[in-house]
Coordinates of N, CA and C in Angstrom, one line a residue:
M12 N -11.8 -26.6 11.6 CA -11.8 -25.8 10.5 C -10.3 -25.5 10.1
S13 N -9.9 -25.7 8.8 CA -8.6 -25.4 8.4 C -8.4 -23.9 8.1
K14 N -7.2 -23.5 8.3 CA -6.8 -22.1 8.0 C -6.3 -22.0 6.5
S15 N -6.9 -21.2 5.7 CA -6.4 -21.0 4.4 C -5.5 -19.9 4.2
T16 N -4.7 -19.9 3.2 CA -3.8 -18.8 2.9 C -4.5 -17.6 2.3
I17 N -3.9 -16.5 2.3 CA -4.5 -15.3 1.6 C -4.8 -15.7 0.1
E18 N -3.8 -16.3 -0.5 CA -4.0 -16.6 -2.0 C -5.2 -17.6 -2.1
E19 N -5.3 -18.6 -1.2 CA -6.4 -19.6 -1.3 C -7.8 -18.8 -1.1
E20 N -7.8 -18.0 -0.2 CA -9.1 -17.3 0.1 C -9.5 -16.4 -1.0
I21 N -8.5 -15.6 -1.6 CA -8.8 -14.8 -2.8 C -9.3 -15.6 -3.9
S22 N -8.6 -16.7 -4.2 CA -8.9 -17.6 -5.3 C -10.4 -18.2 -5.1
R23 N -10.7 -18.5 -3.9 CA -12.0 -19.2 -3.6 C -13.1 -18.2 -3.7
T24 N -13.0 -17.1 -3.1 CA -14.1 -16.1 -2.9 C -14.0 -14.9 -3.8
G25 N -12.7 -14.5 -4.3 CA -12.5 -13.3 -5.0 C -12.4 -12.1 -4.2
K26 N -12.5 -12.3 -2.9 CA -12.4 -11.1 -2.0 C -11.8 -11.5 -0.6
L27 N -11.3 -10.6 0.1 CA -10.7 -10.8 1.4 C -10.8 -9.6 2.2
L28 N -11.2 -9.7 3.5 CA -11.2 -8.6 4.5 C -10.0 -8.9 5.4
Q29 N -9.1 -7.9 5.5 CA -7.9 -8.1 6.2 C -7.5 -6.9 7.1
T30 N -7.2 -7.1 8.3 CA -6.7 -6.0 9.2 C -5.3 -5.6 8.8
T31 N -5.0 -4.4 8.7 CA -3.7 -3.9 8.4 C -2.8 -4.0 9.5
V32 N -1.5 -4.3 9.2 CA -0.4 -4.4 10.3 C 0.7 -3.5 9.8
G33 N 1.2 -2.7 10.6 CA 2.4 -1.8 10.3 C 2.0 -0.4 10.1
D34 N 3.0 0.5 9.9 CA 2.7 1.9 9.8 C 3.0 2.5 8.4
S35 N 3.4 1.6 7.5 CA 3.9 2.1 6.2 C 2.7 2.8 5.4
M36 N 1.5 2.6 5.7 CA 0.4 3.2 4.9 C -0.3 4.3 5.7
E37 N 0.3 4.8 6.9 CA -0.2 5.9 7.6 C -0.1 7.1 6.9
P38 N -0.9 8.1 7.0 CA -2.0 8.2 8.0 C -3.3 7.6 7.5
M39 N -3.4 7.1 6.2 CA -4.6 6.5 5.7 C -5.0 5.3 6.5
L40 N -4.1 4.3 6.7 CA -4.4 3.1 7.3 C -3.5 3.0 8.6
K41 N -4.1 2.8 9.7 CA -3.4 2.8 11.0 C -3.1 1.3 11.4
N42 N -2.0 1.1 12.0 CA -1.6 -0.3 12.5 C -2.7 -0.9 13.3
R43 N -3.2 -2.0 12.8 CA -4.2 -2.9 13.5 C -5.6 -2.1 13.8
E44 N -5.8 -1.0 13.1 CA -7.1 -0.3 13.3 C -8.0 -0.4 12.1
N45 N -7.5 -0.6 10.9 CA -8.3 -0.6 9.7 C -8.5 -2.0 9.1
I46 N -9.6 -2.2 8.5 CA -9.9 -3.4 7.7 C -9.9 -3.0 6.3
V47 N -9.1 -3.7 5.4 CA -9.1 -3.4 4.0 C -9.8 -4.5 3.3
V48 N -10.6 -4.0 2.3 CA -11.3 -5.0 1.4 C -10.4 -5.2 0.2
M49 N -10.0 -6.4 0.1 CA -9.1 -6.8 -1.1 C -9.9 -7.6 -2.1
E50 N -9.7 -7.3 -3.4 CA -10.4 -8.1 -4.4 C -9.3 -8.6 -5.3
K51 N -9.6 -9.8 -5.9 CA -8.7 -10.4 -6.8 C -8.2 -9.5 -8.0
A52 N -7.0 -9.4 -8.2 CA -6.4 -8.5 -9.2 C -6.3 -9.4 -10.5
E53 N -7.1 -9.0 -11.5 CA -7.2 -9.8 -12.7 C -6.7 -9.0 -14.0
C54 N -6.2 -7.8 -13.8 CA -5.7 -7.1 -14.9 C -4.6 -6.2 -14.4
I55 N -4.0 -5.5 -15.4 CA -2.9 -4.5 -15.0 C -3.5 -3.4 -14.2
L56 N -2.9 -3.1 -13.0 CA -3.4 -2.1 -12.1 C -3.0 -0.7 -12.6
K57 N -3.5 0.3 -12.0 CA -3.1 1.7 -12.4 C -2.5 2.5 -11.3
K58 N -2.0 3.6 -11.6 CA -1.4 4.5 -10.6 C -2.3 4.8 -9.5
H59 N -1.8 4.7 -8.3 CA -2.5 5.0 -7.0 C -3.3 3.8 -6.5
D60 N -3.4 2.7 -7.3 CA -4.1 1.5 -6.8 C -3.2 1.0 -5.6
L61 N -3.9 0.2 -4.7 CA -3.2 -0.4 -3.6 C -3.1 -1.9 -3.7
P62 N -2.1 -2.4 -4.3 CA -2.0 -3.9 -4.5 C -1.5 -4.5 -3.2
L63 N -2.0 -5.7 -3.0 CA -1.4 -6.6 -2.0 C -0.5 -7.6 -2.7
Y64 N 0.8 -7.6 -2.4 CA 1.7 -8.5 -3.1 C 2.5 -9.3 -2.1
K65 N 3.1 -10.3 -2.6 CA 3.9 -11.2 -1.7 C 5.3 -11.3 -2.3
R66 N 6.2 -10.9 -1.4 CA 7.7 -10.9 -1.7 C 8.1 -12.4 -1.7
P67 N 9.2 -12.7 -2.4 CA 9.8 -14.0 -2.4 C 10.0 -14.6 -1.0
N68 N 10.3 -13.8 0.0 CA 10.5 -14.3 1.3 C 9.2 -14.6 2.0
G69 N 8.1 -14.5 1.4 CA 6.8 -14.8 2.0 C 6.1 -13.6 2.6
Q70 N 6.7 -12.5 2.7 CA 6.1 -11.4 3.3 C 5.0 -10.7 2.5
Y71 N 3.8 -10.4 3.1 CA 2.8 -9.8 2.4 C 2.9 -8.3 2.6
I72 N 2.7 -7.4 1.5 CA 2.9 -6.0 1.6 C 1.7 -5.4 0.9
L73 N 1.2 -4.3 1.5 CA 0.2 -3.5 0.8 C 0.8 -2.1 0.7
H74 N 1.2 -1.7 -0.5 CA 1.7 -0.4 -0.8 C 1.0 0.2 -2.0
R75 N 1.2 1.5 -2.3 CA 0.6 2.2 -3.3 C 1.4 2.2 -4.6
I76 N 0.8 2.0 -5.7 CA 1.5 2.1 -7.0 C 1.7 3.6 -7.4
I77 N 3.0 3.9 -7.6 CA 3.3 5.3 -8.0 C 3.7 5.4 -9.5
K78 N 4.0 4.2 -10.1 CA 4.3 4.2 -11.5 C 3.9 2.8 -12.0
V79 N 3.3 2.7 -13.2 CA 3.1 1.5 -13.9 C 4.0 1.3 -15.1
R80 N 4.7 0.2 -15.2 CA 5.6 0.0 -16.3 C 5.1 -1.3 -17.0
K81 N 5.7 -1.6 -18.1 CA 5.3 -2.8 -18.9 C 5.3 -4.1 -18.1
N82 N 6.4 -4.3 -17.4 CA 6.5 -5.6 -16.7 C 6.5 -5.5 -15.1
D83 N 6.4 -4.3 -14.6 CA 6.4 -4.1 -13.2 C 5.8 -2.9 -12.7
Y84 N 5.7 -2.7 -11.4 CA 5.2 -1.5 -10.8 C 6.2 -0.9 -9.9
I85 N 6.2 0.4 -9.7 CA 7.0 1.1 -8.7 C 6.0 1.4 -7.6
V86 N 6.3 0.9 -6.4 CA 5.4 1.1 -5.3 C 6.0 1.7 -4.1
C87 N 5.2 2.3 -3.2 CA 5.8 2.9 -2.0 C 4.7 3.0 -1.0
G88 N 5.0 2.9 0.3 CA 4.0 3.1 1.3 C 3.7 4.6 1.4
D89 N 2.5 5.0 1.8 CA 2.2 6.4 2.0 C 3.1 7.1 3.1
N90 N 3.6 6.3 4.0 CA 4.4 6.8 5.1 C 5.9 6.5 4.9
R91 N 6.3 6.3 3.6 CA 7.7 6.0 3.3 C 8.1 6.9 2.1
W92 N 9.4 7.0 1.8 CA 9.8 7.7 0.7 C 10.6 6.8 -0.3
K93 N 11.1 5.7 0.2 CA 11.9 4.7 -0.6 C 10.9 3.9 -1.4
T94 N 11.2 3.7 -2.7 CA 10.3 2.9 -3.6 C 10.8 1.5 -3.7
E95 N 9.9 0.7 -4.2 CA 10.3 -0.7 -4.5 C 9.7 -1.1 -5.9
T96 N 10.5 -1.8 -6.6 CA 10.0 -2.3 -7.9 C 9.5 -3.8 -7.7
I97 N 8.3 -4.0 -8.2 CA 7.7 -5.4 -8.0 C 7.2 -5.8 -9.4
P98 N 7.4 -7.1 -9.8 CA 6.8 -7.6 -11.0 C 5.3 -7.7 -10.9
H99 N 4.6 -7.6 -12.0 CA 3.2 -7.8 -12.0 C 2.7 -9.1 -11.3
E100 N 3.6 -10.1 -11.5 CA 3.2 -11.5 -11.0 C 3.1 -11.6 -9.5
W101 N 3.8 -10.7 -8.8 CA 3.7 -10.7 -7.4 C 2.4 -10.3 -6.8
V102 N 1.6 -9.6 -7.6 CA 0.3 -9.0 -7.1 C -0.7 -10.1 -6.9
I103 N -1.3 -10.2 -5.8 CA -2.4 -11.1 -5.4 C -3.7 -10.5 -5.5
A104 N -3.9 -9.3 -5.0 CA -5.2 -8.6 -4.9 C -5.0 -7.1 -4.9
C105 N -6.1 -6.4 -4.9 CA -6.0 -4.9 -4.9 C -7.1 -4.4 -4.0
A106 N -6.8 -3.4 -3.3 CA -7.8 -2.9 -2.3 C -8.9 -2.1 -3.1
S107 N -10.1 -2.4 -2.7 CA -11.3 -1.7 -3.3 C -11.8 -0.6 -2.3
G108 N -11.3 -0.7 -1.0 CA -11.8 0.2 0.0 C -11.3 -0.3 1.3
Y109 N -11.7 0.5 2.4 CA -11.3 0.1 3.7 C -12.3 0.7 4.7
Y110 N -12.3 0.1 5.9 CA -13.1 0.6 7.0 C -12.3 1.4 8.0
K111 N -12.9 2.6 8.2 CA -12.3 3.5 9.1 C -13.3 4.0 10.1
N112 N -13.1 3.7 11.4 CA -14.1 4.1 12.4 C -15.5 3.5 12.1
G113 N -15.5 2.3 11.6 CA -16.7 1.5 11.3 C -17.4 1.9 9.9
N114 N -16.8 2.9 9.3 CA -17.4 3.4 8.0 C -16.6 2.8 6.8
F115 N -17.3 2.4 5.8 CA -16.6 1.9 4.6 C -16.2 3.1 3.7
I116 N -15.0 3.2 3.3 CA -14.5 4.2 2.4 C -14.0 3.6 1.1
S117 N -14.6 3.8 0.0 CA -14.2 3.3 -1.3 C -12.9 4.0 -1.8
V118 N -12.1 3.3 -2.5 CA -10.9 4.0 -3.1 C -11.3 5.0 -4.1
D119 N -12.6 5.0 -4.5 CA -13.1 6.0 -5.5 C -13.8 7.2 -4.8
D120 N -13.8 7.1 -3.4 CA -14.5 8.2 -2.6 C -13.8 9.6 -2.8
K121 N -14.5 10.6 -2.9 CA -14.0 12.0 -3.1 C -13.0 12.4 -2.1
D122 N -13.1 12.0 -0.8 CA -12.2 12.4 0.2 C -10.9 11.6 0.1
H123 N -11.0 10.3 -0.4 CA -9.9 9.5 -0.6 C -9.1 10.1 -1.8
C124 N -9.8 10.5 -2.8 CA -9.1 11.1 -4.0 C -8.4 12.4 -3.6
K125 N -9.0 13.2 -2.7 CA -8.3 14.4 -2.2 C -7.0 14.0 -1.5
Y126 N -7.1 13.0 -0.7 CA -5.9 12.5 0.1 C -4.8 12.1 -0.9
L127 N -5.1 11.5 -2.0 CA -4.1 11.1 -3.0 C -3.2 12.3 -3.5
K128 N -3.8 13.5 -3.5 CA -3.2 14.7 -4.1 C -2.0 15.1 -3.1
T129 N -2.1 14.7 -1.8 CA -1.1 15.0 -0.8 C 0.2 14.1 -0.8
L130 N 0.1 13.0 -1.6 CA 1.2 12.0 -1.4 C 2.5 12.5 -1.9
G131 N 2.6 13.2 -3.0 CA 3.9 13.7 -3.4 C 4.6 14.6 -2.4
I132 N 3.8 15.5 -1.8 CA 4.4 16.4 -0.8 C 4.8 15.6 0.4
R133 N 4.0 14.6 0.8 CA 4.3 13.8 2.0 C 5.6 13.0 1.8
R134 N 5.8 12.5 0.6 CA 7.0 11.7 0.3 C 8.2 12.6 0.3
K135 N 8.1 13.8 -0.2 CA 9.2 14.8 -0.2 C 9.5 15.2 1.3
K136 N 8.6 15.4 2.1 CA 8.8 15.7 3.5 C 9.5 14.6 4.2
L137 N 9.1 13.4 4.0 CA 9.7 12.2 4.6 C 11.2 12.1 4.2
W138 N 11.4 12.3 2.9 CA 12.8 12.3 2.3 C 13.7 13.3 3.0
I139 N 13.2 14.5 3.1 CA 13.9 15.6 3.8 C 14.2 15.3 5.2
K140 N 13.2 14.8 5.9 CA 13.4 14.4 7.3 C 14.5 13.3 7.5
S141 N 14.5 12.4 6.5 CA 15.6 11.3 6.6 C 17.0 11.9 6.4
I142 N 17.1 12.9 5.5 CA 18.4 13.5 5.3 C 18.8 14.3 6.5
I143 N 17.9 15.1 7.1 CA 18.2 15.8 8.3 C 18.7 14.9 9.4
K144 N 17.9 13.8 9.6 CA 18.2 12.8 10.6 C 19.6 12.2 10.4
R145 N 20.0 11.9 9.2 CA 21.3 11.3 8.9 C 22.4 12.3 9.2
L146 N 22.1 13.6 8.8 CA 23.1 14.7 9.0 C 23.4 14.9 10.5
F147 N 22.4 14.8 11.4 CA 22.6 15.1 12.8 C 23.0 13.8 13.5
N148 N 22.8 12.6 13.0 CA 23.2 11.4 13.6 C 24.7 11.1 13.3
E149 N 25.2 11.8 12.2 CA 26.6 11.5 11.9 C 27.6 12.3 12.7
K150 N 27.1 13.3 13.4 CA 28.0 14.2 14.2 C 28.3 13.5 15.5

């Protein structure tokens, strides 16, 4: 059996189940604990969507859209404060939901929507922590 790339699998089936790796989307998605349901992205995404994109270096990233612009998106991990600008063309798929403790949670779920309201505060706290860390590490 041959191993297909993420792009090939999405193109073939329109969907992909993928275990998350890394801590950039915590606390929503934990490193190697959650499975995300990805679906082919066929139109311009919207704020708070979770696109899977591929950087030119080949690295796959799943981060949240915080702003939609004409030719690109501003994205950021839920556990990060620094943003990244990515062109629409980098997007391969978009998360429609995820499995947590064996239960499927849609991105349209009411608890997920409540979680989205905490993101601005979370990002500000992370930014403040980074400033404090830099101030104390410089001494």
